[in-house]
Amino acid sequence: MNRPGRHLTAAALTASLLPVFAGAPEAYAKDEPKVLTVAVAQSVDSLSPFLATRLVSTSLLRLTYEYLTDYDPGDAHAVPGLATKWSASPDKLTWTYTIRSDAKWSDGRQVTAEDAAWTFTKMMTDPEAATANGSYVTNFAQVTAPTPTQLVVRLKSPQSTMTALDMPIVPKHVWEKVGDFSKFNNDKSFPIVGDGPFVITDYKADSYVRLKANKDFWRGAPKFDELLFKYYKDGDAAVAALQKGEVSFVHNLTPAQAKSLSTQENIKVNDAPGRRFYALAVNPGARAKDGTRFGDGHPSLLDQRVRQALFRAVDRTALIDRVFQGHAMEGEGYIPPRFADYFWKPSPTQKLSYDPQRAAQLLDQAGYRKNADGRRLGKDGKPITYRILCHATDPNDKAVGQYLKEWWDELGIGVRLDCLDNVTDPWLAGTYDLAFDGWSVNPDPDYVLSIHTCGALPATPKDTGATDNFICDKQYDALYARQLAEYDPAKRAALVREMQSRLYDLGYMNVMAYQNSVEAYRTDQIASIETMPKAAGNIYGQDGYWSWWSAVPAASSGDSSSGMSGGVIAGIVAGAALLAGAGVFLGLRRRAGAEDRE
């Protein structure tokens, strides 16, 4: 789930702070802790489940806290998590979950239904606690825990996401002591109490996050003793670290990096369709729920004809060939083709195909004509130049930005790329015209749909809402409400596709590409690791903790070819064997590099 592509700004840790592999070890020493080091290109925004929106943060929280349900790593259907089973009343307004009795918090306390009830109720009653995931509980009327193993959720109206509530359950005895949820980032006291497969034991902003395996995890202990997420601002430096054996895994590879690594010994490259989209977001006029307008987005972008003209002046085919070099698919709808039930594409008559001549006509019709110098003039008589927020660490943003400069210059429109290490501040303030955007989409698309509703806007200009780029459209909101209440899968999918059609026509979100997950790991450090899905899946940025939890150290490769024991398999779904592949991590809020939100 996941703020617009925000990236780390600090240098990597020194060798004295981080364990570094010397060369390329073929196996871990017998008594040496088995450490899996992951190179990432994004900094943590918060370690609070109530505030975190960046992909790296929400991925860490998936490792730290269990959800009520998880997604099967094979086909993403709902499987037991903290809840072992669930049922709905005939009117679908009351849901009862059985909370497992074999889960413990890392401080030894028992996990109970009261922890879940307190988590949800806190989000329902404290707006600050609802910052990141409040959309999931807006429709909750009451949450109770009649017994330690029974959780009851009463709804105001039917809600189709009750087996896909993608929000962590926290320990009540720890979090009830927190005062201001808007300021508590959960990053000062370690180890952090959780019930997931790993426990966060140390953290340094813009540098690293260290996690230790939870040996008492109900699904079974991870094979690696520790996880270390190490931050690299420069992608080439991360690749060099992989080649030296200083890190075990690298993601978000460029085509050139992937090609080079694919021929190197002890390195495996995974290139598979991802769950992310790469887009250009338009500032529609930043506003708050109280009606206050703020920011300084260019007023011409309030005209739908102008937005569609900009769509028409983007050659997606060229971007796939020249920038992504085939490691992506041409973008169309809001949800990637990986999620076939919800995937949508415009009809031939609806599609805003690359057509510079039509784009120029739309600008003329909107009253933005060229002057004697060939520049389009705004209503203030000044030449139009759009500011585009760009992630300084993302080569794709810079490359695509150069093409936009070229294509839009032909329309008579100027472009200024504002490539920043931190785009968060101008994004939240609405002081941009357009911005490179991207989200990781979950198997249930509710979250990425919710961030474009009027309800996701900040309460006031001083608050932080769950909105992506301040879109508020009553027709879209009506469709969102209908899909949320629809339990019939086919009917709901049809509504979700209609929502995407509405977003497409509005022109606020120009989805340009669906990027592959291009990543690599050292086979002399990681013997096996699960992709999701099993067939052509990603490693980094999964819908769960499967990759890091399943990873088998090279020295232990003879112990288990799949990385999952029989007991573990039974814990996920009775009688069904789980994945046994190779090949885990990044992609709301989950965007990134554009890798920030999930």
Coordinates of C-alpha atoms in Angstrom, one line a residue:
M1 CA 0.0 0.0 0.0
N2 CA 2.0 3.4 -0.2
R3 CA 3.8 8.5 -0.5
P4 CA 5.1 9.3 -3.9
G5 CA 8.5 7.9 -4.7
R6 CA 10.6 9.0 -1.8
H7 CA 14.1 7.8 -1.4
L8 CA 16.8 7.6 1.0
T9 CA 19.5 10.3 1.2
A10 CA 22.2 8.8 3.4
A11 CA 25.3 6.9 2.5
A12 CA 25.7 3.2 3.2
L13 CA 26.9 2.0 6.6
T14 CA 30.5 1.5 7.3
A15 CA 31.9 -2.0 7.6
S16 CA 32.2 -1.6 11.3
L17 CA 28.4 -1.2 11.6
L18 CA 27.3 -3.9 9.2
P19 CA 28.3 -7.5 8.7
V20 CA 29.9 -7.7 5.3
F21 CA 30.6 -10.8 3.3
A22 CA 34.2 -11.0 2.2
G23 CA 34.3 -12.2 -1.4
A24 CA 31.7 -14.8 -2.3
P25 CA 31.5 -17.5 0.4
E26 CA 30.2 -20.8 -0.7
A27 CA 28.7 -21.6 2.7
Y28 CA 28.2 -20.2 6.2
A29 CA 30.5 -21.3 8.9
K30 CA 28.9 -23.9 11.3
D31 CA 28.4 -21.5 14.2
E32 CA 28.2 -18.2 12.2
P33 CA 24.9 -16.4 12.2
K34 CA 23.2 -16.8 8.9
V35 CA 22.5 -13.2 7.7
L36 CA 20.6 -12.4 4.5
T37 CA 21.5 -8.8 3.4
V38 CA 19.1 -7.0 1.1
A39 CA 20.1 -3.9 -0.7
V40 CA 17.2 -1.5 -1.0
A41 CA 16.8 1.9 -2.6
Q42 CA 14.2 3.5 -0.3
S43 CA 14.2 5.0 3.2
V44 CA 11.7 4.1 5.9
D45 CA 9.0 6.8 6.4
S46 CA 7.8 5.2 9.7
L47 CA 7.9 1.9 11.5
S48 CA 4.4 2.6 12.9
P49 CA 1.7 0.4 11.2
F50 CA -0.6 3.4 11.6
L51 CA 1.5 5.8 9.6
A52 CA 3.7 3.8 7.3
T53 CA 2.9 4.1 3.6
R54 CA 6.1 3.5 1.7
L55 CA 6.6 0.0 0.3
V56 CA 9.8 -0.7 2.2
S57 CA 8.1 0.3 5.5
T58 CA 4.9 -1.8 4.9
S59 CA 7.1 -4.7 3.8
L60 CA 9.0 -4.5 7.1
L61 CA 5.8 -4.4 9.0
R62 CA 4.5 -7.5 7.2
L63 CA 7.6 -9.3 8.6
T64 CA 6.9 -7.9 12.1
Y65 CA 3.2 -8.2 12.6
E66 CA 0.6 -10.8 11.5
Y67 CA -2.6 -9.8 9.6
L68 CA -5.9 -11.6 10.2
T69 CA -5.5 -13.4 6.9
D70 CA -2.6 -13.8 4.4
Y71 CA -2.4 -14.4 0.7
D72 CA -1.5 -17.9 -0.6
P73 CA 1.9 -17.6 -2.2
G74 CA 0.8 -19.7 -5.1
D75 CA -2.4 -18.1 -6.3
A76 CA -3.1 -15.3 -3.8
H77 CA -6.3 -16.7 -2.3
A78 CA -7.0 -15.9 1.3
V79 CA -5.3 -18.3 3.8
P80 CA -5.2 -18.3 7.6
G81 CA -3.0 -15.7 9.3
L82 CA -3.7 -14.7 12.8
A83 CA -7.2 -16.0 12.2
T84 CA -7.6 -19.7 11.6
K85 CA -11.1 -19.4 10.2
W86 CA -13.8 -16.9 9.6
S87 CA -17.5 -16.8 8.8
A88 CA -20.2 -14.2 8.0
S89 CA -23.8 -13.9 9.2
P90 CA -26.5 -14.4 6.5
D91 CA -26.9 -10.6 6.1
K92 CA -23.1 -10.3 5.8
L93 CA -23.0 -7.6 8.5
T94 CA -21.3 -9.6 11.2
W95 CA -18.0 -11.4 10.7
T96 CA -16.6 -13.7 13.3
Y97 CA -12.9 -14.7 13.2
T98 CA -11.3 -17.5 15.3
I99 CA -7.9 -16.2 16.5
R100 CA -5.2 -18.8 16.8
S101 CA -4.1 -19.9 20.3
D102 CA -0.5 -20.8 19.2
A103 CA 0.7 -17.2 18.5
K104 CA 2.8 -15.2 20.9
W105 CA 4.2 -11.7 21.0
S106 CA 8.0 -11.6 20.9
D107 CA 8.0 -10.5 24.6
G108 CA 6.3 -13.8 25.5
R109 CA 2.7 -12.5 25.9
Q110 CA -0.1 -14.4 24.3
V111 CA -1.7 -12.9 21.2
T112 CA -5.4 -12.6 21.7
A113 CA -8.5 -11.4 19.9
E114 CA -8.4 -8.3 22.2
D115 CA -5.3 -7.2 20.4
A116 CA -7.1 -7.2 17.1
A117 CA -10.2 -5.5 18.6
W118 CA -8.1 -2.8 20.1
T119 CA -6.2 -2.2 16.9
F120 CA -9.3 -1.8 14.8
T121 CA -11.2 0.2 17.4
K122 CA -8.2 2.6 17.8
M123 CA -8.3 3.2 14.0
M124 CA -12.0 3.8 14.2
T125 CA -11.8 6.3 17.0
D126 CA -8.5 8.1 16.5
P127 CA -8.1 9.9 13.1
E128 CA -4.3 9.9 13.5
A129 CA -4.3 6.1 13.9
A130 CA -6.3 5.9 10.7
T131 CA -3.7 7.8 8.6
A132 CA -2.3 4.8 6.7
N133 CA -5.1 2.2 6.6
G134 CA -8.2 3.9 7.8
S135 CA -10.2 3.0 4.7
Y136 CA -10.4 -0.6 5.9
V137 CA -12.4 0.3 9.0
T138 CA -14.5 3.3 7.8
N139 CA -17.4 0.9 7.4
F140 CA -16.9 -0.9 10.8
A141 CA -19.7 -0.2 13.3
Q142 CA -18.2 -2.1 16.3
V143 CA -15.4 -4.6 17.0
T144 CA -15.4 -6.8 20.1
A145 CA -13.5 -9.8 21.5
P146 CA -16.0 -11.9 23.5
T147 CA -13.2 -14.5 24.2
P148 CA -9.4 -14.5 23.8
T149 CA -9.9 -16.5 20.5
Q150 CA -13.0 -14.9 19.1
L151 CA -13.1 -11.6 17.2
V152 CA -16.4 -10.1 16.1
V153 CA -16.7 -7.3 13.6
R154 CA -20.1 -5.7 13.0
L155 CA -20.4 -3.7 9.8
K156 CA -22.6 -0.7 8.8
S157 CA -23.1 -2.3 5.4
P158 CA -21.7 -5.3 3.5
Q159 CA -17.9 -5.1 2.8
S160 CA -16.2 -7.4 0.3
T161 CA -12.7 -7.0 1.7
M162 CA -13.2 -8.9 5.0
T163 CA -10.8 -11.6 4.0
A164 CA -8.3 -9.0 2.7
L165 CA -7.9 -6.6 5.6
D166 CA -4.3 -5.7 4.8
M167 CA -3.3 -4.0 8.1
P168 CA -1.1 -5.2 10.9
I169 CA -2.5 -6.3 14.3
V170 CA -0.5 -4.7 17.1
P171 CA 0.0 -5.7 20.8
K172 CA -2.5 -3.8 22.9
H173 CA -0.3 -3.9 26.0
V174 CA 2.4 -2.0 24.1
W175 CA 0.5 0.4 21.9
E176 CA -2.1 1.5 24.5
K177 CA 0.7 3.5 26.1
V178 CA 1.2 5.6 23.0
G179 CA -0.1 9.2 23.3
D180 CA 0.0 11.0 20.0
F181 CA -0.2 8.5 17.1
S182 CA 0.6 11.2 14.6
K183 CA 4.1 11.6 16.1
F184 CA 5.0 8.1 17.3
N185 CA 7.1 6.3 14.7
N186 CA 7.9 3.2 16.7
D187 CA 11.6 3.6 16.1
K188 CA 13.1 4.4 19.5
S189 CA 12.8 1.3 21.6
F190 CA 14.2 -2.1 20.4
P191 CA 13.5 -4.9 19.9
I192 CA 10.0 -4.0 18.6
V193 CA 7.4 -6.3 20.0
G194 CA 5.7 -8.2 17.2
D195 CA 4.4 -11.7 16.3
G196 CA 5.6 -12.1 12.7
P197 CA 8.5 -14.2 11.4
F198 CA 11.1 -11.6 12.2
V199 CA 11.7 -9.0 15.0
I200 CA 13.1 -5.6 14.3
T201 CA 16.1 -5.2 16.6
D202 CA 17.8 -2.1 15.3
Y203 CA 17.3 0.8 12.9
K204 CA 19.2 3.8 11.7
A205 CA 17.3 6.2 9.5
D206 CA 18.5 6.2 5.9
S207 CA 21.0 3.5 6.6
Y208 CA 19.7 0.1 7.7
V209 CA 17.1 -2.0 9.4
R210 CA 18.2 -5.1 11.3
L211 CA 15.8 -8.0 12.0
K212 CA 16.2 -11.2 14.0
A213 CA 14.4 -14.5 13.2
N214 CA 11.4 -15.1 15.5
K215 CA 12.2 -18.7 16.6
D216 CA 8.7 -19.0 18.1
F217 CA 6.8 -17.9 15.0
W218 CA 3.6 -20.0 14.8
R219 CA 4.2 -20.9 11.1
G220 CA 7.7 -22.0 11.8
A221 CA 11.0 -20.2 12.3
P222 CA 12.8 -18.6 9.3
K223 CA 16.0 -20.4 8.1
F224 CA 18.1 -17.3 8.2
D225 CA 19.0 -16.0 11.7
E226 CA 19.0 -12.4 10.6
L227 CA 17.8 -10.1 7.9
L228 CA 19.6 -6.8 7.2
F229 CA 18.1 -4.2 4.9
K230 CA 21.0 -2.0 3.7
Y231 CA 20.3 1.2 1.9
Y232 CA 22.0 2.3 -1.3
K233 CA 21.2 5.6 -2.9
D234 CA 23.1 4.6 -6.0
G235 CA 21.9 1.5 -7.9
D236 CA 25.3 0.8 -9.4
A237 CA 26.8 0.8 -5.9
A238 CA 24.2 -1.8 -4.8
V239 CA 25.0 -4.0 -7.8
A240 CA 28.8 -3.7 -7.1
A241 CA 28.1 -4.8 -3.5
L242 CA 26.2 -7.9 -4.8
Q243 CA 29.1 -8.8 -7.1
K244 CA 31.5 -8.5 -4.2
G245 CA 29.3 -10.7 -1.9
E246 CA 28.6 -7.8 0.4
V247 CA 24.9 -8.1 -0.1
S248 CA 22.8 -11.1 -0.9
F249 CA 20.0 -9.5 -2.9
V250 CA 19.4 -6.5 -5.1
H251 CA 16.2 -5.3 -6.8
N252 CA 15.0 -2.7 -9.3
L253 CA 17.8 -3.5 -11.7
T254 CA 18.2 -1.6 -15.0
P255 CA 18.2 -3.6 -18.2
A256 CA 21.9 -3.1 -18.5
Q257 CA 22.6 -4.2 -14.9
A258 CA 20.4 -7.3 -15.4
K259 CA 22.1 -8.3 -18.6
S260 CA 25.6 -8.0 -17.0
L261 CA 24.6 -9.9 -13.9
S262 CA 22.9 -12.7 -15.8
T263 CA 26.3 -14.0 -17.1
Q264 CA 28.1 -13.9 -13.7
E265 CA 28.8 -17.0 -11.6
N266 CA 26.8 -17.5 -8.4
I267 CA 24.3 -14.8 -9.3
K268 CA 20.7 -15.5 -10.4
V269 CA 18.6 -12.9 -12.1
N270 CA 14.8 -13.0 -11.7
D271 CA 12.9 -11.1 -14.3
A272 CA 9.1 -11.5 -14.0
P273 CA 5.9 -9.5 -14.4
G274 CA 5.4 -7.3 -11.3
R275 CA 2.5 -6.0 -9.4
R276 CA 3.4 -2.3 -9.9
F277 CA 2.4 0.3 -12.4
Y278 CA 4.5 3.3 -13.5
A279 CA 2.5 6.5 -14.0
L280 CA 2.4 10.2 -14.3
A281 CA 0.1 11.8 -11.8
V282 CA -1.5 15.2 -12.4
N283 CA -2.1 17.7 -9.5
P284 CA -5.9 18.3 -9.9
G285 CA -5.8 21.2 -7.5
A286 CA -4.8 20.1 -4.0
R287 CA -7.6 20.4 -1.5
A288 CA -8.7 19.2 2.0
K289 CA -11.9 17.7 3.2
D290 CA -12.9 21.0 4.8
G291 CA -12.9 22.5 1.3
T292 CA -9.7 24.5 1.6
R293 CA -7.6 24.7 -1.5
F294 CA -3.9 24.8 -1.2
G295 CA -0.7 24.3 -3.3
D296 CA 0.1 25.9 -6.6
G297 CA -0.7 23.4 -9.3
H298 CA -0.9 24.9 -12.8
P299 CA -4.5 26.0 -13.4
S300 CA -4.5 24.7 -17.0
L301 CA -4.4 21.2 -15.6
L302 CA -7.9 21.6 -14.2
D303 CA -9.2 21.3 -17.8
Q304 CA -9.8 17.7 -18.8
R305 CA -9.0 18.5 -22.4
V306 CA -5.5 19.6 -21.4
R307 CA -4.9 16.5 -19.3
Q308 CA -6.1 14.3 -22.2
A309 CA -3.9 16.3 -24.6
L310 CA -0.9 15.4 -22.4
F311 CA -1.9 11.8 -22.5
R312 CA -2.0 11.9 -26.3
A313 CA 1.5 13.3 -26.4
V314 CA 3.1 10.3 -24.6
D315 CA 4.4 7.5 -26.8
R316 CA 4.1 4.5 -24.5
T317 CA 5.4 2.1 -27.1
A318 CA 8.6 4.1 -27.4
L319 CA 9.1 4.2 -23.6
I320 CA 8.8 0.4 -23.3
D321 CA 11.3 -0.1 -26.1
R322 CA 13.8 2.7 -25.3
V323 CA 13.6 3.2 -21.5
F324 CA 12.5 -0.2 -20.2
Q325 CA 14.0 -2.1 -23.1
G326 CA 11.3 -4.7 -23.1
H327 CA 11.3 -5.3 -19.3
A328 CA 7.8 -3.8 -19.0
M329 CA 4.4 -3.8 -20.7
E330 CA 2.6 -0.8 -22.1
G331 CA 0.4 0.8 -19.5
E332 CA -3.4 1.1 -19.9
G333 CA -5.6 0.7 -16.9
Y334 CA -4.8 1.3 -13.2
I335 CA -4.4 -2.4 -12.2
P336 CA -1.6 -4.5 -13.8
P337 CA -2.5 -7.5 -16.0
R338 CA -1.1 -9.8 -13.3
F339 CA -4.5 -9.5 -11.7
A340 CA -6.5 -10.8 -14.6
D341 CA -9.9 -10.5 -13.0
Y342 CA -9.6 -6.8 -12.4
F343 CA -7.4 -5.9 -15.4
W344 CA -9.0 -3.3 -17.7
K345 CA -8.0 -1.8 -21.0
P346 CA -9.8 1.0 -22.9
S347 CA -11.8 0.2 -26.1
P348 CA -10.3 1.4 -29.4
T349 CA -12.6 4.4 -29.4
Q350 CA -11.8 5.3 -25.8
K351 CA -8.1 4.8 -25.9
L352 CA -6.0 8.0 -25.8
S353 CA -3.5 6.8 -28.3
Y354 CA -0.3 8.6 -29.2
D355 CA -1.5 11.3 -31.5
P356 CA 0.4 14.7 -31.3
Q357 CA -1.9 16.3 -33.8
R358 CA -5.0 15.5 -31.8
A359 CA -3.2 16.7 -28.7
A360 CA -2.5 20.1 -30.3
Q361 CA -6.2 20.3 -31.3
L362 CA -7.3 19.7 -27.8
L363 CA -5.0 22.4 -26.4
D364 CA -6.4 24.8 -29.1
Q365 CA -10.0 24.0 -28.1
A366 CA -9.1 24.6 -24.5
G367 CA -7.9 28.1 -25.4
Y368 CA -4.2 27.5 -24.9
R369 CA -2.8 28.7 -28.2
K370 CA 0.7 29.3 -29.4
N371 CA 2.3 32.7 -29.5
A372 CA 4.7 33.9 -32.3
D373 CA 7.5 31.9 -30.7
G374 CA 5.5 28.6 -30.8
R375 CA 4.9 28.6 -27.0
R376 CA 1.5 27.8 -25.5
L377 CA 0.3 30.6 -23.3
G378 CA -1.6 30.2 -20.0
K379 CA -4.7 32.4 -19.2
D380 CA -2.2 34.8 -17.5
G381 CA -0.5 35.3 -20.8
K382 CA 2.7 33.6 -19.7
P383 CA 4.3 30.6 -21.5
I384 CA 3.3 27.3 -19.9
T385 CA 6.0 25.3 -18.2
Y386 CA 5.0 22.3 -16.1
R387 CA 7.0 21.2 -13.1
I388 CA 7.4 17.4 -12.8
L389 CA 8.4 15.9 -9.5
C390 CA 11.1 13.3 -10.3
H391 CA 12.9 10.9 -8.0
A392 CA 16.6 11.7 -8.1
T393 CA 17.6 8.1 -7.5
D394 CA 15.4 6.6 -10.2
P395 CA 17.0 6.5 -13.7
N396 CA 13.6 5.7 -15.3
D397 CA 12.2 9.0 -14.1
K398 CA 15.0 11.0 -15.6
A399 CA 14.9 9.1 -18.9
V400 CA 11.1 9.3 -19.3
G401 CA 11.4 13.0 -18.3
Q402 CA 13.7 13.7 -21.2
Y403 CA 11.2 12.2 -23.6
L404 CA 8.4 14.2 -22.1
K405 CA 10.5 17.3 -22.6
E406 CA 10.9 16.4 -26.3
W407 CA 7.3 15.4 -27.0
W408 CA 5.7 18.3 -25.1
D409 CA 8.0 20.8 -26.6
E410 CA 6.5 20.0 -29.9
L411 CA 3.1 21.0 -28.4
G412 CA 4.7 24.3 -27.3
I413 CA 4.7 23.3 -23.6
G414 CA 7.9 23.6 -21.5
V415 CA 8.9 21.0 -18.9
R416 CA 11.1 21.4 -15.8
L417 CA 12.1 18.2 -14.1
D418 CA 12.4 18.7 -10.3
C419 CA 14.5 15.6 -9.4
L420 CA 14.7 15.5 -5.6
D421 CA 15.9 13.0 -3.0
N422 CA 12.7 13.8 -1.1
V423 CA 9.6 14.6 -3.0
T424 CA 7.4 14.1 0.0
D425 CA 7.2 17.7 1.1
P426 CA 6.2 19.3 -2.2
W427 CA 3.8 16.4 -2.8
L428 CA 2.0 16.8 0.4
A429 CA 2.0 20.6 0.0
G430 CA 0.5 20.3 -3.5
T431 CA 3.4 22.4 -4.9
Y432 CA 3.8 20.5 -8.1
D433 CA 2.1 20.2 -11.5
L434 CA 2.8 16.6 -12.3
A435 CA 4.7 13.8 -10.6
F436 CA 6.1 10.4 -11.4
D437 CA 4.0 7.9 -9.5
G438 CA 3.7 4.2 -8.8
W439 CA 2.0 1.7 -6.6
S440 CA 2.2 -1.9 -5.8
V441 CA -1.3 -3.5 -6.2
N442 CA -2.5 -6.1 -3.7
P443 CA -4.5 -9.2 -4.9
D444 CA -7.5 -7.3 -3.5
P445 CA -7.4 -3.9 -5.2
D446 CA -9.5 -2.0 -2.6
Y447 CA -6.6 0.0 -1.1
V448 CA -5.2 1.4 -4.4
L449 CA -8.8 2.3 -5.4
S450 CA -9.5 4.0 -2.1
I451 CA -6.7 6.5 -2.3
H452 CA -8.6 8.3 -5.1
T453 CA -11.8 8.8 -3.1
C454 CA -12.8 12.1 -1.6
G455 CA -12.7 10.4 1.8
A456 CA -8.9 10.0 1.4
L457 CA -8.3 13.7 1.3
P458 CA -6.5 15.3 4.3
A459 CA -8.9 16.7 6.9
T460 CA -7.2 20.1 6.6
P461 CA -4.2 21.4 4.7
K462 CA -2.1 20.8 7.8
D463 CA -3.0 17.1 8.0
T464 CA -1.8 14.1 6.1
G465 CA -4.5 12.2 4.3
A466 CA -4.4 8.8 2.5
T467 CA -4.9 10.4 -0.9
D468 CA -2.5 9.8 -3.7
N469 CA -2.8 13.1 -5.7
F470 CA -5.9 14.8 -4.3
I471 CA -8.4 13.3 -6.8
C472 CA -12.1 13.8 -5.6
D473 CA -14.8 12.7 -8.1
K474 CA -18.3 11.9 -6.9
Q475 CA -19.0 9.5 -9.8
Y476 CA -15.8 7.6 -8.9
D477 CA -16.8 7.6 -5.2
A478 CA -20.2 6.1 -6.0
L479 CA -18.6 3.2 -8.0
Y480 CA -16.1 2.7 -5.1
A481 CA -18.9 2.3 -2.6
R482 CA -20.7 -0.2 -4.9
Q483 CA -17.7 -2.4 -5.4
L484 CA -16.9 -2.4 -1.7
A485 CA -20.4 -3.7 -0.9
E486 CA -20.5 -6.3 -3.7
Y487 CA -19.8 -9.9 -2.7
D488 CA -20.3 -11.5 -6.1
P489 CA -16.7 -11.7 -7.6
A490 CA -17.8 -11.2 -11.2
K491 CA -20.0 -8.2 -10.4
R492 CA -17.4 -6.7 -8.2
A493 CA -14.7 -7.1 -10.9
A494 CA -17.0 -5.4 -13.4
L495 CA -17.4 -2.4 -11.1
V496 CA -13.6 -2.2 -10.5
R497 CA -13.0 -2.1 -14.2
E498 CA -15.6 0.7 -14.5
M499 CA -13.7 2.6 -11.9
Q500 CA -10.6 2.3 -13.9
S501 CA -12.4 3.5 -17.0
R502 CA -13.5 6.6 -15.0
L503 CA -10.0 7.3 -13.8
Y504 CA -8.7 6.9 -17.4
D505 CA -11.2 9.4 -18.8
L506 CA -10.6 12.0 -16.1
G507 CA -6.9 12.0 -17.1
Y508 CA -5.4 12.6 -13.7
M509 CA -3.5 9.3 -13.8
N510 CA -1.5 8.5 -16.9
V511 CA -0.4 4.8 -16.5
M512 CA 2.5 4.5 -18.8
A513 CA 3.9 1.1 -18.0
Y514 CA 3.7 -2.1 -16.0
Q515 CA 7.2 -2.8 -14.9
N516 CA 8.8 -6.2 -14.5
S517 CA 10.4 -7.1 -11.2
V518 CA 14.0 -7.3 -12.2
E519 CA 16.2 -8.5 -9.3
A520 CA 19.1 -10.7 -8.5
Y521 CA 20.5 -12.7 -5.6
R522 CA 23.7 -14.7 -4.8
T523 CA 23.2 -18.4 -5.1
D524 CA 26.2 -19.0 -2.9
Q525 CA 24.4 -17.2 0.0
I526 CA 20.8 -18.1 -0.8
A527 CA 20.1 -21.7 -1.8
S528 CA 16.4 -21.2 -2.5
I529 CA 13.8 -18.4 -2.1
E530 CA 10.1 -18.3 -3.1
T531 CA 8.7 -16.2 -5.8
M532 CA 5.1 -15.0 -5.7
P533 CA 3.3 -16.3 -7.7
K534 CA 5.2 -19.5 -8.3
A535 CA 5.0 -19.2 -12.0
A536 CA 6.8 -16.0 -13.1
G537 CA 6.6 -14.2 -9.8
N538 CA 8.6 -11.5 -8.0
I539 CA 10.8 -11.8 -4.9
Y540 CA 10.9 -8.3 -3.6
G541 CA 7.6 -6.6 -2.6
Q542 CA 5.4 -9.6 -2.3
D543 CA 2.0 -9.7 -0.8
G544 CA 3.3 -11.2 2.4
Y545 CA 6.5 -12.4 4.0
W546 CA 6.9 -15.6 2.0
S547 CA 10.3 -14.8 0.3
W548 CA 12.3 -13.9 3.3
W549 CA 10.6 -16.4 5.6
S550 CA 11.2 -19.2 3.1
A551 CA 14.8 -18.3 2.1
V552 CA 17.3 -21.1 2.7
P553 CA 20.9 -20.3 3.4
A554 CA 23.4 -21.9 1.0
A555 CA 25.0 -23.9 3.8
S556 CA 21.6 -25.5 4.6
S557 CA 20.5 -26.3 1.0
G558 CA 20.6 -30.0 1.8
D559 CA 18.2 -29.7 4.6
S560 CA 15.2 -28.6 2.5
S561 CA 14.8 -28.1 -1.1
S562 CA 11.7 -26.0 -0.7
G563 CA 12.4 -24.0 2.4
M564 CA 9.1 -25.1 4.0
S565 CA 8.5 -28.0 6.3
G566 CA 5.5 -30.2 6.2
G567 CA 4.1 -28.5 9.3
V568 CA 4.4 -25.2 7.7
I569 CA 2.5 -26.3 4.6
A570 CA -0.3 -27.7 6.7
G571 CA -0.4 -24.4 8.5
I572 CA -1.2 -22.5 5.3
V573 CA -3.7 -24.8 3.7
A574 CA -4.5 -28.4 4.7
G575 CA -3.4 -31.0 2.3
A576 CA -1.8 -28.6 -0.2
A577 CA 1.9 -28.4 -0.8
L578 CA 3.2 -24.9 -1.1
L579 CA 5.8 -23.5 -3.4
A580 CA 9.2 -25.1 -4.0
G581 CA 10.8 -22.7 -6.4
A582 CA 13.5 -20.2 -6.6
G583 CA 13.4 -16.8 -6.8
V584 CA 11.4 -11.7 -2.8
F585 CA 10.7 -8.2 -1.8
L586 CA 9.5 -4.4 -2.9
G587 CA 6.8 -2.6 -5.4
L588 CA 1.1 0.8 -1.6
R589 CA 1.5 2.9 0.7
R590 CA 3.5 1.2 -1.4
R591 CA 5.3 3.1 -4.0
A592 CA 8.9 3.1 -5.0
G593 CA 11.7 4.5 -7.0
A594 CA 9.1 4.9 -8.3
E595 CA 9.2 2.4 -5.4
D596 CA 7.3 4.1 -2.6
R597 CA 3.8 2.9 -2.1
E598 CA 2.4 -0.5 -2.1

